[in-house]
């Protein structure tokens, strides 16, 4: 297969770093009022924050994240033909389970005009562990079987962490009963929640592919993210410019997704973000991410930015289908980015920065 090369573009400018809050997880567990208020402000204004996980009770969790980075490097180094054995063609399964290649094989548009998406990933759905009989077509990828224990632990602990965030937001807003945010995410109800290992190569990309990841808002409610390199950018609500969210030691990057924005009646912000190879802080040939997406139950109903009513399951299907359309077609609705007429394409020359 022909390959394209993408290297960091630099201009001598310092990269602009987003001024997002650092929230202390132990204080959230203790329901510290000041920290809960800080959490709400971060979710309402930026939709992004760092979650500080320093402490004995999260040490094992962070060690497991490190082990999954090692597993990702092993898995994505395999030949494409081997990884494709973990791919299923049935779209409802393909969307949340198994291997998804980059470039034209992966279906999604990229972060540059007329380019395909430059990341590959491996997905493991939460319902494999919580509702295994409800979705019999789901499976644990064979090529990752030796790391099933680490995946299981990461999914269960990340879900618990995301639920704690929702509980604190519900407390702050005085929500009760079935109106509380966590009530839309019951473990015994079918959902599309999943864990993902993602690989972003900087070079040796398939022809017609751009390094990084396309502009979007997340489909679900809470995303728990760890990554190895710079590259993640958020569209700042303060400057209306793209700003970096670099990895931070002992911290998860947390962001609000669409369904929580809609469920909260737009009180919380689902922020635009993307991954670009524009900073020399991205020093390795490959960038890796370990992610958990908490999504609302498939039967939960909400209304989107354009006034259309969806279930949680329908929203994911519509969102992922939209990512596969040409950018000019995506811009005809607000599904991908929350904005009509906006696809957030990266201009390598215009947006170039340097460390």
Coordinates of C-alpha atoms in Angstrom, one line a residue:
X1 CA 0.0 0.0 0.0
X2 CA 1.3 3.5 -0.8
X3 CA 2.1 5.6 2.2
X4 CA 1.9 9.3 3.0
X5 CA 4.2 11.0 5.5
X6 CA 3.2 13.6 8.0
X7 CA 5.6 15.4 10.3
X8 CA 5.1 18.2 12.9
X9 CA 4.9 21.6 11.3
X10 CA 6.5 24.4 13.3
X11 CA 6.5 28.2 13.1
X12 CA 8.5 29.3 16.1
X13 CA 5.4 30.2 18.1
X14 CA 4.8 28.7 21.6
X15 CA 1.8 26.3 21.6
X16 CA -1.2 27.8 23.3
X17 CA -2.3 25.6 26.2
X18 CA -5.9 25.5 27.4
X19 CA -6.5 27.0 30.9
X20 CA -8.6 24.1 32.2
X21 CA -9.2 23.2 35.8
X22 CA -7.5 20.5 37.8
X23 CA -10.1 18.7 40.0
X24 CA -9.0 16.5 42.9
X25 CA -10.7 13.1 42.8
X26 CA -10.3 12.4 46.5
X27 CA -12.1 15.6 47.2
X28 CA -14.9 14.6 44.9
X29 CA -15.2 11.3 46.8
X30 CA -15.5 13.3 50.0
X31 CA -18.1 15.5 48.3
X32 CA -16.1 18.6 49.2
X33 CA -18.5 21.6 48.4
X34 CA -15.8 23.8 47.0
X35 CA -14.4 21.1 44.7
X36 CA -17.9 20.1 43.5
X37 CA -18.6 23.7 42.6
X38 CA -15.3 23.9 40.8
X39 CA -16.2 20.7 38.9
X40 CA -19.6 22.1 37.8
X41 CA -17.9 25.3 36.6
X42 CA -15.4 23.3 34.5
X43 CA -18.1 21.2 32.9
X44 CA -20.4 24.2 32.2
X45 CA -17.6 26.5 30.8
X46 CA -15.0 24.3 29.1
X47 CA -16.5 20.8 29.2
X48 CA -12.9 19.7 29.9
X49 CA -10.8 19.3 33.0
X50 CA -8.0 17.3 34.5
X51 CA -8.9 14.8 37.2
X52 CA -6.0 14.5 39.7
X53 CA -5.7 10.8 40.6
X54 CA -2.7 11.0 43.0
X55 CA -3.2 8.9 46.1
X56 CA -3.0 5.3 47.2
X57 CA -6.5 4.3 46.2
X58 CA -5.9 5.1 42.5
X59 CA -2.3 3.9 42.3
X60 CA -3.3 0.4 41.0
X61 CA -5.7 2.0 38.5
X62 CA -2.9 4.2 37.1
X63 CA -0.5 1.3 36.9
X64 CA -3.1 -0.6 34.9
X65 CA -3.4 2.3 32.5
X66 CA 0.4 2.1 32.0
X67 CA 0.0 -1.7 31.3
X68 CA -2.7 -1.0 28.7
X69 CA -0.3 1.5 26.9
X70 CA 2.1 -1.4 26.6
X71 CA -0.6 -3.7 25.3
X72 CA -1.6 -1.0 22.7
X73 CA 2.0 -0.8 21.4
X74 CA 2.2 -4.5 21.0
X75 CA -1.2 -4.8 19.4
X76 CA -0.9 -2.0 16.8
X77 CA 2.6 -3.2 15.8
X78 CA 1.0 -6.3 14.4
X79 CA 0.5 -6.7 10.6
X80 CA -2.8 -5.2 9.3
X81 CA -4.0 -8.6 8.2
X82 CA -3.7 -9.9 11.7
X83 CA -5.6 -6.9 13.3
X84 CA -8.3 -7.2 10.7
X85 CA -9.2 -10.6 12.1
X86 CA -10.7 -8.6 15.0
X87 CA -13.0 -6.5 12.8
X88 CA -16.7 -7.2 12.2
X89 CA -18.6 -5.8 9.2
X90 CA -22.0 -5.5 11.0
X91 CA -22.2 -1.8 11.6
X92 CA -23.9 -2.0 15.1
X93 CA -21.1 -4.2 16.3
X94 CA -18.3 -2.4 14.3
X95 CA -19.3 0.9 15.9
X96 CA -18.4 -0.2 19.5
X97 CA -16.5 -3.5 19.3
X98 CA -13.2 -4.8 17.7
X99 CA -10.6 -3.3 15.5
X100 CA -11.1 -0.2 13.4
X101 CA -8.4 0.5 10.8
X102 CA -7.3 4.0 9.7
X103 CA -7.5 5.5 6.2
X104 CA -10.1 4.4 3.6
X105 CA -10.6 1.0 5.4
X106 CA -11.8 2.8 8.5
X107 CA -14.5 4.8 6.8
X108 CA -14.2 8.1 8.7
X109 CA -13.2 11.4 7.2
X110 CA -10.0 13.0 8.6
X111 CA -8.9 16.3 10.1
X112 CA -7.8 17.8 6.7
X113 CA -9.8 18.5 3.5
X114 CA -10.3 15.4 1.3
X115 CA -8.2 13.2 3.7
X116 CA -9.1 10.1 5.6
X117 CA -8.8 9.7 9.4
X118 CA -5.3 9.0 10.7
X119 CA -5.9 6.8 13.7
X120 CA -6.7 3.1 14.3
X121 CA -8.3 1.7 17.4
X122 CA -9.5 -1.3 19.3
X123 CA -12.8 -1.2 21.1
X124 CA -14.1 -3.3 24.0
X125 CA -17.8 -2.7 25.0
X126 CA -18.9 -2.4 28.6
X127 CA -21.8 -4.7 28.1
X128 CA -19.5 -7.6 27.6
X129 CA -19.1 -7.5 31.4
X130 CA -22.4 -6.0 32.6
X131 CA -25.0 -7.3 30.1
X132 CA -23.3 -10.2 28.2
X133 CA -26.6 -12.0 27.4
X134 CA -28.3 -8.9 26.1
X135 CA -25.9 -8.3 23.1
X136 CA -24.7 -11.8 22.0
X137 CA -22.9 -10.4 18.9
X138 CA -20.4 -8.6 21.0
X139 CA -17.0 -10.3 21.6
X140 CA -13.6 -9.7 23.2
X141 CA -11.0 -9.2 20.5
X142 CA -9.0 -12.3 20.1
X143 CA -5.7 -10.4 19.5
X144 CA -6.0 -8.8 22.9
X145 CA -7.1 -11.8 24.9
X146 CA -4.0 -12.0 27.0
X147 CA -4.9 -8.5 28.3
X148 CA -8.5 -9.2 29.1
X149 CA -8.0 -8.8 32.8
X150 CA -6.5 -5.4 32.4
X151 CA -9.3 -4.3 30.1
X152 CA -11.9 -5.5 32.5
X153 CA -10.4 -3.7 35.4
X154 CA -10.0 -0.5 33.4
X155 CA -13.6 -0.5 32.2
X156 CA -15.1 -1.2 35.7
X157 CA -12.9 1.4 37.5
X158 CA -13.3 4.0 34.8
X159 CA -17.1 3.6 34.8
X160 CA -17.1 4.0 38.6
X161 CA -15.0 7.2 38.3
X162 CA -17.3 8.6 35.6
X163 CA -20.4 7.8 37.8
X164 CA -18.8 9.7 40.7
X165 CA -18.4 12.7 38.5
X166 CA -22.1 12.5 37.5
X167 CA -23.2 12.1 41.1
X168 CA -21.4 15.2 42.1
X169 CA -22.9 17.2 39.3
X170 CA -26.3 15.9 40.2
X171 CA -25.7 17.0 43.8
X172 CA -24.6 20.4 42.8
X173 CA -27.8 20.9 40.7
X174 CA -30.1 19.5 43.4
X175 CA -31.3 16.7 41.1
X176 CA -33.5 14.0 42.6
X177 CA -34.4 10.4 41.7
X178 CA -34.6 9.6 38.0
X179 CA -33.6 13.1 37.1
X180 CA -30.1 12.6 38.5
X181 CA -27.5 12.2 35.8
X182 CA -26.3 8.8 37.0
X183 CA -29.9 7.5 36.6
X184 CA -29.5 7.7 32.8
X185 CA -26.5 5.4 33.0
X186 CA -27.7 2.3 34.8
X187 CA -25.3 -0.7 34.6
X188 CA -28.1 -3.2 34.0
X189 CA -29.4 -1.3 30.9
X190 CA -27.9 -1.8 27.4
X191 CA -25.6 1.0 26.3
X192 CA -22.8 1.7 23.8
X193 CA -20.3 2.5 26.6
X194 CA -16.8 1.2 25.7
X195 CA -13.1 1.3 26.3
X196 CA -10.8 2.1 23.5
X197 CA -7.1 1.8 22.7
X198 CA -6.2 4.3 20.0
X199 CA -3.0 4.6 17.9
X200 CA -2.0 7.8 16.0
X201 CA 1.1 7.3 13.9
X202 CA 2.8 10.5 12.8
X203 CA 4.4 9.0 9.7
X204 CA 4.0 6.1 7.3
X205 CA 0.3 6.7 6.9
X206 CA -1.9 5.2 4.2
X207 CA -2.2 7.3 1.0
X208 CA -4.8 10.0 1.3
X209 CA -4.7 10.0 5.1
X210 CA -4.0 12.9 7.5
X211 CA -2.2 12.3 10.9
X212 CA -4.3 12.8 14.0
X213 CA -8.1 12.8 14.5
X214 CA -11.0 14.7 13.0
X215 CA -12.9 17.5 14.8
X216 CA -15.9 16.4 16.8
X217 CA -17.8 16.4 20.1
X218 CA -18.0 13.1 21.9
X219 CA -21.2 11.1 21.5
X220 CA -21.7 10.1 25.2
X221 CA -21.7 11.6 28.6
X222 CA -18.3 11.4 30.2
X223 CA -15.0 10.5 28.5
X224 CA -12.0 9.4 30.6
X225 CA -8.8 9.8 28.6
X226 CA -5.1 9.1 29.1
X227 CA -2.5 9.7 26.3
X228 CA 1.2 9.6 25.7
X229 CA 1.9 12.7 23.6
X230 CA 0.7 16.2 22.9
X231 CA -1.7 16.6 20.0
X232 CA -5.1 17.0 21.6
X233 CA -6.7 20.4 21.0
X234 CA -9.9 21.9 22.4
X235 CA -11.8 24.8 20.8
X236 CA -11.5 27.4 23.5
X237 CA -14.8 29.1 24.6
X238 CA -12.7 32.1 25.7
X239 CA -10.5 32.8 22.7
X240 CA -12.4 30.8 20.0
X241 CA -9.1 29.4 19.0
X242 CA -7.6 25.8 19.1
X243 CA -5.6 25.3 22.3
X244 CA -3.7 22.2 23.5
X245 CA -4.6 19.9 26.3
X246 CA -1.3 18.1 27.0
X247 CA -1.0 14.9 29.1
X248 CA -0.4 15.5 32.8
X249 CA 1.3 13.1 35.2
X250 CA -1.2 11.2 37.4
X251 CA -4.2 12.9 35.8
X252 CA -7.0 11.7 33.6
X253 CA -8.3 14.2 31.0
X254 CA -12.1 14.3 31.4
X255 CA -14.6 15.8 29.0
X256 CA -18.3 16.1 28.7
X257 CA -20.1 14.5 25.7
X258 CA -23.2 15.3 23.8
X259 CA -25.7 13.2 25.7
X260 CA -24.9 14.8 29.0
X261 CA -25.1 18.2 27.4
X262 CA -28.6 17.3 26.1
X263 CA -29.7 15.6 29.3
X264 CA -28.6 18.6 31.4
X265 CA -30.7 20.9 29.1
X266 CA -27.5 22.5 27.7
X267 CA -26.2 23.5 31.2
X268 CA -23.1 21.5 30.6
X269 CA -20.8 21.9 27.6
X270 CA -19.8 19.3 25.0
X271 CA -16.6 20.8 23.7
X272 CA -15.1 20.5 20.2
X273 CA -11.8 18.8 20.1
X274 CA -9.4 17.1 17.6
X275 CA -5.8 15.7 17.4
X276 CA -3.2 17.3 15.2
X277 CA 0.5 16.6 14.7
X278 CA 1.4 20.3 14.8
X279 CA 3.6 20.6 17.9
X280 CA 7.2 19.4 18.3
X281 CA 6.1 18.3 21.8
X282 CA 4.7 15.3 19.9
X283 CA 8.1 13.7 19.9
X284 CA 7.5 10.0 19.2
X285 CA 6.6 8.3 15.9
X286 CA 3.4 7.1 17.5
X287 CA 0.9 8.6 20.0
X288 CA -1.3 6.3 22.0
X289 CA -4.5 6.8 24.0
X290 CA -6.4 4.7 26.5
X291 CA -10.0 5.9 26.8
X292 CA -13.3 5.0 28.4
X293 CA -16.5 6.4 27.0
X294 CA -19.5 6.4 29.4
X295 CA -22.7 6.7 27.3
X296 CA -26.3 6.9 28.3
X297 CA -28.5 3.8 28.1
X298 CA -29.7 3.1 24.6
X299 CA -33.3 3.8 25.5
X300 CA -32.7 7.2 27.1
X301 CA -34.3 10.1 25.1
X302 CA -33.0 13.6 24.6
X303 CA -33.2 16.5 22.2
X304 CA -30.2 17.7 20.2
X305 CA -29.0 21.2 19.2
X306 CA -31.3 21.3 16.2
X307 CA -34.4 20.2 18.2
X308 CA -34.4 16.6 17.0
X309 CA -35.4 13.9 19.5
X310 CA -33.1 10.8 19.8
X311 CA -32.5 7.8 21.9
X312 CA -29.0 7.2 23.2
X313 CA -28.5 4.3 20.7
X314 CA -29.9 6.3 17.8
X315 CA -27.6 9.2 18.5
X316 CA -24.4 7.1 18.4
X317 CA -25.6 5.5 15.1
X318 CA -26.3 9.0 13.6
X319 CA -23.1 10.5 14.9
X320 CA -20.8 7.7 13.6
X321 CA -22.6 7.6 10.2
X322 CA -22.1 11.4 9.9
X323 CA -18.3 11.0 10.5
X324 CA -18.2 8.9 7.3
X325 CA -19.7 11.6 5.1
X326 CA -17.7 14.1 3.1
X327 CA -16.8 17.2 5.2
X328 CA -19.1 19.4 3.0
X329 CA -22.0 17.0 3.8
X330 CA -21.2 16.9 7.5
X331 CA -21.4 20.7 7.6
X332 CA -25.1 20.6 6.5
X333 CA -26.1 19.5 10.1
X334 CA -24.7 19.9 13.6
X335 CA -24.3 16.2 14.4
X336 CA -20.5 15.9 14.2
X337 CA -19.5 19.2 15.8
X338 CA -22.5 20.8 17.3
X339 CA -22.3 23.6 14.8
X340 CA -23.9 24.1 11.4
X341 CA -21.4 24.8 8.6
X342 CA -18.4 23.9 10.7
X343 CA -16.1 20.9 10.3
X344 CA -13.0 22.3 12.1
X345 CA -10.5 21.2 9.4
X346 CA -6.8 21.5 10.3
X347 CA -4.7 23.8 8.1
X348 CA -1.1 22.6 8.7
X349 CA 0.5 25.9 7.5
X350 CA -1.9 28.3 9.3
X351 CA -2.1 26.4 12.6
X352 CA 1.6 25.5 12.9
X353 CA 3.2 25.9 16.3
X354 CA 6.5 24.9 17.9
X355 CA 7.7 24.0 21.4

